[in-house]
PDB file of C-alpha atoms in Angstrom:
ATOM      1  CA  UNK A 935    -107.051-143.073  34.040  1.00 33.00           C
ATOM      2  CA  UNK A 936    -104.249-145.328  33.475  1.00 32.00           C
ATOM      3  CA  UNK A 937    -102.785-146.534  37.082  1.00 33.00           C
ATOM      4  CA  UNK A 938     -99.064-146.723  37.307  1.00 31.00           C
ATOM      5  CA  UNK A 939     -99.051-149.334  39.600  1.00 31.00           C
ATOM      6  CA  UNK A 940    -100.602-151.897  37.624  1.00 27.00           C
ATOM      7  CA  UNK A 941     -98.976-151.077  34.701  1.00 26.00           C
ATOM      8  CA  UNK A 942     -95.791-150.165  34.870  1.00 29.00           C
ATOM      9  CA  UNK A 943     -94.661-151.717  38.090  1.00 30.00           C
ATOM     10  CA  UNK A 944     -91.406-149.873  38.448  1.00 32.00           C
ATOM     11  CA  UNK A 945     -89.507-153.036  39.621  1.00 32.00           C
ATOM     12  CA  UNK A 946     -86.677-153.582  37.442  1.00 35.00           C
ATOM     13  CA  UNK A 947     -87.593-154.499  33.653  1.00 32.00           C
ATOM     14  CA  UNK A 948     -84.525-155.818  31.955  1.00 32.00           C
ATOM     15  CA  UNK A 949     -84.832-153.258  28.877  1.00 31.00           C
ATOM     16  CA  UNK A 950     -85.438-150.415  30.862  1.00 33.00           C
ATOM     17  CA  UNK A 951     -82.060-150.884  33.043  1.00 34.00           C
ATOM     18  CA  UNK A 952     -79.929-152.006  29.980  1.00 37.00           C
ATOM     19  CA  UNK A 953     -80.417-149.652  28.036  1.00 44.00           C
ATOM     20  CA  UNK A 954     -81.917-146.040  29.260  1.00 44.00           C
ATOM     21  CA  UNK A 955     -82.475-144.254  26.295  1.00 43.00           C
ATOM     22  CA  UNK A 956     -85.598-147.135  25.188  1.00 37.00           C
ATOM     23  CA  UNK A 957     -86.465-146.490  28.716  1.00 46.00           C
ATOM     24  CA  UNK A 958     -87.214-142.956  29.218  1.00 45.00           C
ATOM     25  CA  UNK A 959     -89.319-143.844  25.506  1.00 40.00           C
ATOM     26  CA  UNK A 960     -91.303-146.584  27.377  1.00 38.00           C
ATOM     27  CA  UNK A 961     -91.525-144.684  30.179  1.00 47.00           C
ATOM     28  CA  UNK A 962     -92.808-141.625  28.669  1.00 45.00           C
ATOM     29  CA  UNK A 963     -95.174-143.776  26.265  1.00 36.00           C
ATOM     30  CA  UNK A 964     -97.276-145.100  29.345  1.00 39.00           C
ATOM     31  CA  UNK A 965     -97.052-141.816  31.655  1.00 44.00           C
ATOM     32  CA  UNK A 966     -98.776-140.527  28.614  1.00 38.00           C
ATOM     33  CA  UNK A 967    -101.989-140.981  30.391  1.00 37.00           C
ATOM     34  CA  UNK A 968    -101.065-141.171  33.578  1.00 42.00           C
ATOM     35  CA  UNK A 969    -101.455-138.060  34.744  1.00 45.00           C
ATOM     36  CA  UNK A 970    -104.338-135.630  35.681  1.00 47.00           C
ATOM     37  CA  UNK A 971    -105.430-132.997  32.876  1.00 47.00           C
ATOM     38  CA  UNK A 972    -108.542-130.422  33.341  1.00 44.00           C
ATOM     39  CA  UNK A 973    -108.541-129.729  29.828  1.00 48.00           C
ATOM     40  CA  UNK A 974    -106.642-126.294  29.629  1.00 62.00           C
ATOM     41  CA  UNK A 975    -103.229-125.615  29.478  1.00 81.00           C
ATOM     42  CA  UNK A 976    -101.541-126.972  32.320  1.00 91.00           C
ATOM     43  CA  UNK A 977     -99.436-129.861  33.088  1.00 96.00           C
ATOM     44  CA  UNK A 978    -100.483-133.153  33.885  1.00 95.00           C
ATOM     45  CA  UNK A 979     -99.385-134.909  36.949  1.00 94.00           C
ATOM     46  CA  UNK A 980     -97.612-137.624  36.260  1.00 93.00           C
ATOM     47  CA  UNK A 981     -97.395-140.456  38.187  1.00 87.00           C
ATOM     48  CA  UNK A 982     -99.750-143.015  40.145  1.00 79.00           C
ATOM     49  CA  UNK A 983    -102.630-141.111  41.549  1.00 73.00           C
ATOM     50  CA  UNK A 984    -105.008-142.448  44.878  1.00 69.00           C
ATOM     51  CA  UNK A 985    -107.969-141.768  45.353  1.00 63.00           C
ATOM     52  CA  UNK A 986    -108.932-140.715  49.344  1.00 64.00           C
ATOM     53  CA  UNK A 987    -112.104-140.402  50.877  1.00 66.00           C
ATOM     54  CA  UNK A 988    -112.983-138.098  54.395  1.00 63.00           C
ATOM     55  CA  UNK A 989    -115.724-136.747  56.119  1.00 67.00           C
ATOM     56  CA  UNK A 990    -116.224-133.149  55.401  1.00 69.00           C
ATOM     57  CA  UNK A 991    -119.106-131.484  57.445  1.00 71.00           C
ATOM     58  CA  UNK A 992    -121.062-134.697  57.600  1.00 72.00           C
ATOM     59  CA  UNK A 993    -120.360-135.468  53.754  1.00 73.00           C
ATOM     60  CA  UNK A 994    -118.644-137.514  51.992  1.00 65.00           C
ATOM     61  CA  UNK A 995    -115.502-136.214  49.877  1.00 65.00           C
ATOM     62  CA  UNK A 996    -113.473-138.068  47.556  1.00 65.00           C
ATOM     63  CA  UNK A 997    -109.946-136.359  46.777  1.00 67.00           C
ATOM     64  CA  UNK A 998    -107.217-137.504  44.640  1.00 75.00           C
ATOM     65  CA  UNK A 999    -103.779-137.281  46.091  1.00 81.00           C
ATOM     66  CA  UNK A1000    -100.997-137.618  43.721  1.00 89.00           C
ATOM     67  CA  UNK A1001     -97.175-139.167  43.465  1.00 93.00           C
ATOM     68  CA  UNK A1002     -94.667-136.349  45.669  1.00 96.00           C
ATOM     69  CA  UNK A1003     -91.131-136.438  45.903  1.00 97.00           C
ATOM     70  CA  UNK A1004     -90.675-137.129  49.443  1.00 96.00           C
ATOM     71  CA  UNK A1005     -88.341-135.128  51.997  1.00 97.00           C
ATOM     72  CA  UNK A1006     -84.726-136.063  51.192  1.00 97.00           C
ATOM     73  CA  UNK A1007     -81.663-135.022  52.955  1.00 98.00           C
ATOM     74  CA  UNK A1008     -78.537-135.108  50.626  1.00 98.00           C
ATOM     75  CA  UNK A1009     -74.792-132.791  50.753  1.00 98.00           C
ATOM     76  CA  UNK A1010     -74.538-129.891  47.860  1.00 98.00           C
ATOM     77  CA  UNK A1011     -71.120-129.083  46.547  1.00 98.00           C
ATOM     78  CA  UNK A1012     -71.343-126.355  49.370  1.00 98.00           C
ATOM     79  CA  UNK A1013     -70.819-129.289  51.449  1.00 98.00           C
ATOM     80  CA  UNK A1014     -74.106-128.115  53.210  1.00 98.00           C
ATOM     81  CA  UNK A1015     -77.275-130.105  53.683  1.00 98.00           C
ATOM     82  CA  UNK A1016     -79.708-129.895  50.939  1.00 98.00           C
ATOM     83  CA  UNK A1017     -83.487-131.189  51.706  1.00 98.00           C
ATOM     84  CA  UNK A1018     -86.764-130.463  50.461  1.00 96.00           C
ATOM     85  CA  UNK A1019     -87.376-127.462  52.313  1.00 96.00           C
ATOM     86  CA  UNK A1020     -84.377-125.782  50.055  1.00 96.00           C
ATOM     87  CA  UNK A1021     -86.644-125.919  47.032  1.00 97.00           C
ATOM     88  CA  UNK A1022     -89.414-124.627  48.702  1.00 97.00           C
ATOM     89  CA  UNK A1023     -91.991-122.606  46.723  1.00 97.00           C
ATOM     90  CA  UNK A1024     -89.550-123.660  43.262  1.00 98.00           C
ATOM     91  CA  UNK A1025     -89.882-125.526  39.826  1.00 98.00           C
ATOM     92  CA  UNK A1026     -87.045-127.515  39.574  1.00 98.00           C
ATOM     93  CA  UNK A1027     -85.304-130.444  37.138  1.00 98.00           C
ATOM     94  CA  UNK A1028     -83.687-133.216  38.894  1.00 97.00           C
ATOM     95  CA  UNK A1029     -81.581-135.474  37.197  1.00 96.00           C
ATOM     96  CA  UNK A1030     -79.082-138.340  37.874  1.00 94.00           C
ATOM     97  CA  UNK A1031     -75.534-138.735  37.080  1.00 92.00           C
ATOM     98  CA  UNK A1032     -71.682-139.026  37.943  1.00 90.00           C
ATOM     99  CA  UNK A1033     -68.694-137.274  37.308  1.00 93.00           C
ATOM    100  CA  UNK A1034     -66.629-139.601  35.470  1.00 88.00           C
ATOM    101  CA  UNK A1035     -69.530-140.971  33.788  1.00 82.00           C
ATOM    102  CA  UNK A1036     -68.155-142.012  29.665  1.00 78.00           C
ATOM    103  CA  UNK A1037     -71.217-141.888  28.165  1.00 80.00           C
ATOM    104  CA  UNK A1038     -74.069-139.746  27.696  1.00 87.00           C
ATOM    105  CA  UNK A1039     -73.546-137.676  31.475  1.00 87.00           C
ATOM    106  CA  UNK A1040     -71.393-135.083  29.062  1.00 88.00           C
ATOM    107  CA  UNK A1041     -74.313-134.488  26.720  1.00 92.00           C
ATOM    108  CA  UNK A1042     -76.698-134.224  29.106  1.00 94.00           C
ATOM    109  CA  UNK A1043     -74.462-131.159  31.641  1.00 95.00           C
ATOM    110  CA  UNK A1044     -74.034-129.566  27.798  1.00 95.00           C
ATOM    111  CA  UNK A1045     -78.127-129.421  28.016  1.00 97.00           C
ATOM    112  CA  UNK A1046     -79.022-128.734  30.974  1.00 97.00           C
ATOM    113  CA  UNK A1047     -76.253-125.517  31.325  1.00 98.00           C
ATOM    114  CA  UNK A1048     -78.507-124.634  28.577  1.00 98.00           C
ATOM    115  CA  UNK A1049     -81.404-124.603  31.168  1.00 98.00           C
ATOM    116  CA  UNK A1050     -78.941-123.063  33.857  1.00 98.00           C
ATOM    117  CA  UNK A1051     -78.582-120.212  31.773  1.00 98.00           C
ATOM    118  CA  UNK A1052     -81.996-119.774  30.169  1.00 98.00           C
ATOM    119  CA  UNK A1053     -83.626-119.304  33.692  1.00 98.00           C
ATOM    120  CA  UNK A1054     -80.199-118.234  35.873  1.00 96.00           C
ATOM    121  CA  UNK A1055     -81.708-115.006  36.758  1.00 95.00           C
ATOM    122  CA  UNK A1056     -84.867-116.655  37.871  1.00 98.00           C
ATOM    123  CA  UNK A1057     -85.218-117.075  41.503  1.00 97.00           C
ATOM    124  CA  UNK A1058     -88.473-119.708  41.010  1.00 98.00           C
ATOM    125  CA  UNK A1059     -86.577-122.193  39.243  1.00 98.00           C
ATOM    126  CA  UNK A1060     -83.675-124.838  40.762  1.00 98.00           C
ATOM    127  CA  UNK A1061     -81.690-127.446  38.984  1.00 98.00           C
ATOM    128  CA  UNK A1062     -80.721-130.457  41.385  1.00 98.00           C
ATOM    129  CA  UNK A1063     -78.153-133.094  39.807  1.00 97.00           C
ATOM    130  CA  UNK A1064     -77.243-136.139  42.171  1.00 96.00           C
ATOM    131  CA  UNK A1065     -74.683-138.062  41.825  1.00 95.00           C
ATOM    132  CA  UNK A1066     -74.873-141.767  41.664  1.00 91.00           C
ATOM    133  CA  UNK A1067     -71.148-142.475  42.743  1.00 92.00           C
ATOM    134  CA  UNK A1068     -70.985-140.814  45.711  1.00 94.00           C
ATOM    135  CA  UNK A1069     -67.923-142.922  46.698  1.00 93.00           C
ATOM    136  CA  UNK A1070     -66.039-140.791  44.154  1.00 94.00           C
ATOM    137  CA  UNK A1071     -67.852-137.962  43.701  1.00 96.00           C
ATOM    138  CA  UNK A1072     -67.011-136.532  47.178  1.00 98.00           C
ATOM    139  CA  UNK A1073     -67.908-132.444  47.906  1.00 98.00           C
ATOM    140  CA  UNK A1074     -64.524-130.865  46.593  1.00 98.00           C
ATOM    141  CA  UNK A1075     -65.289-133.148  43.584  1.00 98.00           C
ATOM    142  CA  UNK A1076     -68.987-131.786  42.751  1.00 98.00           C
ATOM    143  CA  UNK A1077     -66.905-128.487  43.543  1.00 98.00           C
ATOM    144  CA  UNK A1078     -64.681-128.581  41.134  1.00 98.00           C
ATOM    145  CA  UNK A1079     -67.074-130.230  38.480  1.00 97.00           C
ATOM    146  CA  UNK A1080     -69.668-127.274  39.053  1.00 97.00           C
ATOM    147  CA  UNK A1081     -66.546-124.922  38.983  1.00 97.00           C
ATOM    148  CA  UNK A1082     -65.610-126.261  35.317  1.00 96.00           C
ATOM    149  CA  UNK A1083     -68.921-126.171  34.224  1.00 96.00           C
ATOM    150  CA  UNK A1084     -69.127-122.266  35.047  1.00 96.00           C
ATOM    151  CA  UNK A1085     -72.116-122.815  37.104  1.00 97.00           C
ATOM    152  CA  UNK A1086     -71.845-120.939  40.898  1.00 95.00           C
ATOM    153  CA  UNK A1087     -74.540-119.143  43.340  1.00 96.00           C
ATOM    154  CA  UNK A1088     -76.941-121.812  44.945  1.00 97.00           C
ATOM    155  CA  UNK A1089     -79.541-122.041  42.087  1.00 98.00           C
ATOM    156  CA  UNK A1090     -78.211-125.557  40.807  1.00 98.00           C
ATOM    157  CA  UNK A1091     -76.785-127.769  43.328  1.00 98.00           C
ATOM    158  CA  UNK A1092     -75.166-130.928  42.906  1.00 98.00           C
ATOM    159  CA  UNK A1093     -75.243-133.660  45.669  1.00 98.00           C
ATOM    160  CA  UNK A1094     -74.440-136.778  47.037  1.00 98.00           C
ATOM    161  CA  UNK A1095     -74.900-139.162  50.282  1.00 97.00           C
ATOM    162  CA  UNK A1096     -76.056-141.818  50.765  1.00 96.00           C
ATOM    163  CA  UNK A1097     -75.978-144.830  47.431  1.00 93.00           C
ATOM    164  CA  UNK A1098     -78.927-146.626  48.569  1.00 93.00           C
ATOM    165  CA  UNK A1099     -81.192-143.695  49.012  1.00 95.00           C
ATOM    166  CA  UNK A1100     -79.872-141.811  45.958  1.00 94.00           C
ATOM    167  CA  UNK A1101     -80.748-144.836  44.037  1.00 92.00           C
ATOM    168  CA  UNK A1102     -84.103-145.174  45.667  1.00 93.00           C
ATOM    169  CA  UNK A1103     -85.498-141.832  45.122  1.00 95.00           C
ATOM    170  CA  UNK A1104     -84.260-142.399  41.877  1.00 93.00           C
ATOM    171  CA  UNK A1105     -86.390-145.244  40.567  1.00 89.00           C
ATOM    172  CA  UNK A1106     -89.452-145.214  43.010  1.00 91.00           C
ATOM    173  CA  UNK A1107     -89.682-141.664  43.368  1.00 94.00           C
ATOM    174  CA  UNK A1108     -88.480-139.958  39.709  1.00 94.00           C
ATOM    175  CA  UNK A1109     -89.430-142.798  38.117  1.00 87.00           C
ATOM    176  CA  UNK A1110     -86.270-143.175  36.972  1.00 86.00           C
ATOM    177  CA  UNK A1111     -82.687-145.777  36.250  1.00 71.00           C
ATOM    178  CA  UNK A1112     -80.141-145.383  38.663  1.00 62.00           C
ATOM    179  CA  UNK A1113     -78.531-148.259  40.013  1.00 58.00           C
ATOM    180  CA  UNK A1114     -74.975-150.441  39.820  1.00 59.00           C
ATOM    181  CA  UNK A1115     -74.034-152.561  36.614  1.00 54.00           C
ATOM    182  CA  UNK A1116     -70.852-153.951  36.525  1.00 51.00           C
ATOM    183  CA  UNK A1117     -71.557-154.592  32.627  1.00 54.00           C
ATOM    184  CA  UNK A1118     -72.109-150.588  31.493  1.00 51.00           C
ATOM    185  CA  UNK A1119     -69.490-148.252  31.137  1.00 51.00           C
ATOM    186  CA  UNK A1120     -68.344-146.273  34.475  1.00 49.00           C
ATOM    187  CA  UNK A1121     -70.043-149.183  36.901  1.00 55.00           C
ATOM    188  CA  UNK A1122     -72.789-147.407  36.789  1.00 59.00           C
ATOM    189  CA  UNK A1123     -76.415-147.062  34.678  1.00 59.00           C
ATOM    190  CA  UNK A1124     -78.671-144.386  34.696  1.00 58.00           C
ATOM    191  CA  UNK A1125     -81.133-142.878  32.223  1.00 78.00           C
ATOM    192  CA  UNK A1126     -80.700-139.515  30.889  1.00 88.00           C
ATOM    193  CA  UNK A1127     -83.821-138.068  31.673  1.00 92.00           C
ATOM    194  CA  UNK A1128     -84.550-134.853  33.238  1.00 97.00           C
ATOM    195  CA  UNK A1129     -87.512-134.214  35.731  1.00 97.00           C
ATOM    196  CA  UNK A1130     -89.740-131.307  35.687  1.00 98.00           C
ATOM    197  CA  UNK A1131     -91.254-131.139  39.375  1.00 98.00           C
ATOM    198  CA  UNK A1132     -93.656-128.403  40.427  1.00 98.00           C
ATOM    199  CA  UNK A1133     -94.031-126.331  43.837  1.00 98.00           C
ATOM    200  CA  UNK A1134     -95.937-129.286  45.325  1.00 97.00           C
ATOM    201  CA  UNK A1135     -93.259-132.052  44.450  1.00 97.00           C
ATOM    202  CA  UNK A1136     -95.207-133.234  41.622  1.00 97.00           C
ATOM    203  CA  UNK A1137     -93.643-134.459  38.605  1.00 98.00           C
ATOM    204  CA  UNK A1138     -94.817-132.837  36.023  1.00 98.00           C
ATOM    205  CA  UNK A1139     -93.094-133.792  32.640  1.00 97.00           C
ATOM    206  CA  UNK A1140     -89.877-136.276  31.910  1.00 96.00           C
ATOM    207  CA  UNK A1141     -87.469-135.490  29.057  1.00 97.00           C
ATOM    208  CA  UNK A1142     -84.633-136.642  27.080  1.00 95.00           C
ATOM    209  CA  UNK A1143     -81.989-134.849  28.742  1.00 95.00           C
ATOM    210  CA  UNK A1144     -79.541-135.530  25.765  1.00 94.00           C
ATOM    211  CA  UNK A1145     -80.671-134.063  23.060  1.00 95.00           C
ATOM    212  CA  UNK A1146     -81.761-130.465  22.329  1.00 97.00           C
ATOM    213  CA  UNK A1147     -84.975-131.203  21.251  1.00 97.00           C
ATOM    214  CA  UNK A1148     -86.105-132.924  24.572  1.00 97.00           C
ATOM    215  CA  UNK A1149     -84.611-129.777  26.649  1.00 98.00           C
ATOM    216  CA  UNK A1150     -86.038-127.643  24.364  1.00 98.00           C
ATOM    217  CA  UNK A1151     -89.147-128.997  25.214  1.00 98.00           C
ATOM    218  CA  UNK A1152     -88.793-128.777  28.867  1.00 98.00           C
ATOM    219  CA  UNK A1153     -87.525-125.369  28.813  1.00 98.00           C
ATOM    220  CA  UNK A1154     -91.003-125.188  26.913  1.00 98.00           C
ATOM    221  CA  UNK A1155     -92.697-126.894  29.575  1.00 98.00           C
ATOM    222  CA  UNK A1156     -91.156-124.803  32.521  1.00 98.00           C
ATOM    223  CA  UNK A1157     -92.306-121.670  31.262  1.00 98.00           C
ATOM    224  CA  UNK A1158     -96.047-123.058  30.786  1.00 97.00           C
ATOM    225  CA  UNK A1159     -95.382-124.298  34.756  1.00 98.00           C
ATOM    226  CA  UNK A1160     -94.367-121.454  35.747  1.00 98.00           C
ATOM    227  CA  UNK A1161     -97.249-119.190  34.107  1.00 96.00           C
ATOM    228  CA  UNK A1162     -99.615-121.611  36.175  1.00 94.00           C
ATOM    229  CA  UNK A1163     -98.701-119.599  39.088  1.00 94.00           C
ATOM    230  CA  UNK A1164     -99.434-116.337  37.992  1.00 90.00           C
ATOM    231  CA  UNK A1165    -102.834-117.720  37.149  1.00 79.00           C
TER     232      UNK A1165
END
C-alpha cells in the first residue's frame, strides 16, 4: 500500500505549483495506489491511510482510518455559513477557483455545469466551488457569477473566507494547488482538478476538471459512488 506521506509529501514541488495541469497527472499517477480497494466495484480511498490499534473486549483490533476533509466553516453566495454539516449524508465535487480567473477557471465552470445539470434533480449530490480570491470575490460577486452561470437553489454553493484556510484545505486536505503567484495569470495558481468526496469526507477520485473526458469520467464515477449506498 503505497503511503502518501512518504511519497508524495505534499509540500510544495516546483512542477506541481507551476504548472497544474502536469500536476493533477503526477498527482493522479501516485494516488493510483494509494487508496483502499476490496476487489469489487467500489471506489478506492484515496489518500494517506493509518493504521490504529484498540482494545476490543480484551482483543486486540487493528483498524485503518483514512484521509477526511475536516470541518470547515466558509460564506456561500447566500452570504450564509457553509460547514461540513451542510453536506451531510452527500457526494459532492469540490473544486478551486476565482472569478476573474484568465485561464482555464472558464473551461472548467463550462464542465462542471455539465455535472450541475446531470445530477440537479438529485438531492444526494452537492457541488462546492471556493474561491481563492476572496478579496475580490466578495458574496454579491459569487452572486452574480452563480446568477450568470444559471445555477440557483442551494445544491452548488460557491464560497469564500478566509485566504489562508481556503488555501490550506486546498493543498493538505484535497490534495490540491491553490496558493498566490505573482508570476501566473490573475495572481493566482490553482489546478483544475475536481474532487469526488463520499458521505464520510473521503476523497474518492480526482479529475481533470477541464476537459470532457475527465468529467465524463467523474460523472462516471459518481454514479458508481452513489450505487454504493444502495448496496
Amino acid at each position: 500500500m503505497l503511503n502518501l506521506k512518504s511519497t508524495i509529501a505534499l509540500k510544495k514541488p516546483t512542477s506541481f505549483y507551476r504548472n497544474p495541469k502536469i500536476g493533477l497527472v503526477l498527482l493522479g499517477l501516485l494516488l493510483i495506489g494509494a487508496g483502499c480497494n476490496s476487489g469489487d466495484d467500489k471506489l478506492p480511498i484515496l489518500g494517506q491511510r493509518e493504521a490504529v490499534t484498540k482494545t476490543v473486549d480484551g482483543k486486540s483490533v487493528t483498524d485503518s482510518v483514512y484521509h477526511t476533509i475536516p470541518d470547515f466553516k466558509f460564506v456561500s453566495q447566500y452570504g450564509d455559513t457553509v460547514t461540513a454539516k451542510n453536506l451531510a449524508g452527500k457526494i459532492y465535487v469540490a473544486d478551486f477557483f476565482f472569478t476573474s480567473c484568465p485561464t482555464i477557471c472558464p473551461k472548467m465552470k463550462v464542465q462542471l455545469k455539465r455535472v450541475y445539470e446531470r445530477f440537479k434533480t438529485n438531492p444526494d449530490v452537492a457541488l462546492l466551488s471556493h474561491t481563492i480570491d476572496p478579496a475580490h470575490d466578495s458574496v454579491p460577486v459569487l452572486k452574480e457569477f452563480a446568477d450568470n452561470l444559471g445555477v440557483s437553489g442551494r445544491q452548488w454553493l460557491f464560497v469564500t473566507g478566509d485566504k489562508e484556510k481556503i488555501y490550506d484545505i486546498g493543498q493538505t486536505s484535497y490534495m490540491v494547488t491553490a496558493q498566490q503567484d505573482s508570476s501566473a495569470p490573475g495572481g493566482v495558481v490553482h489546478s483544475g482538478a475536481f474532487i469526488l468526496v463520499d458521505k464520510d469526507r473521503h476523497i474518492r477520485g480526482i479529475y481533470d476538471g477541464t476537459t470532457e473526458a475527465g468529467v465524463d469520467k467523474l460523472m462516471n464515477d459518481m454514479d458508481r459512488l452513489l450505487a454504493e449506498y444502495k448496496q
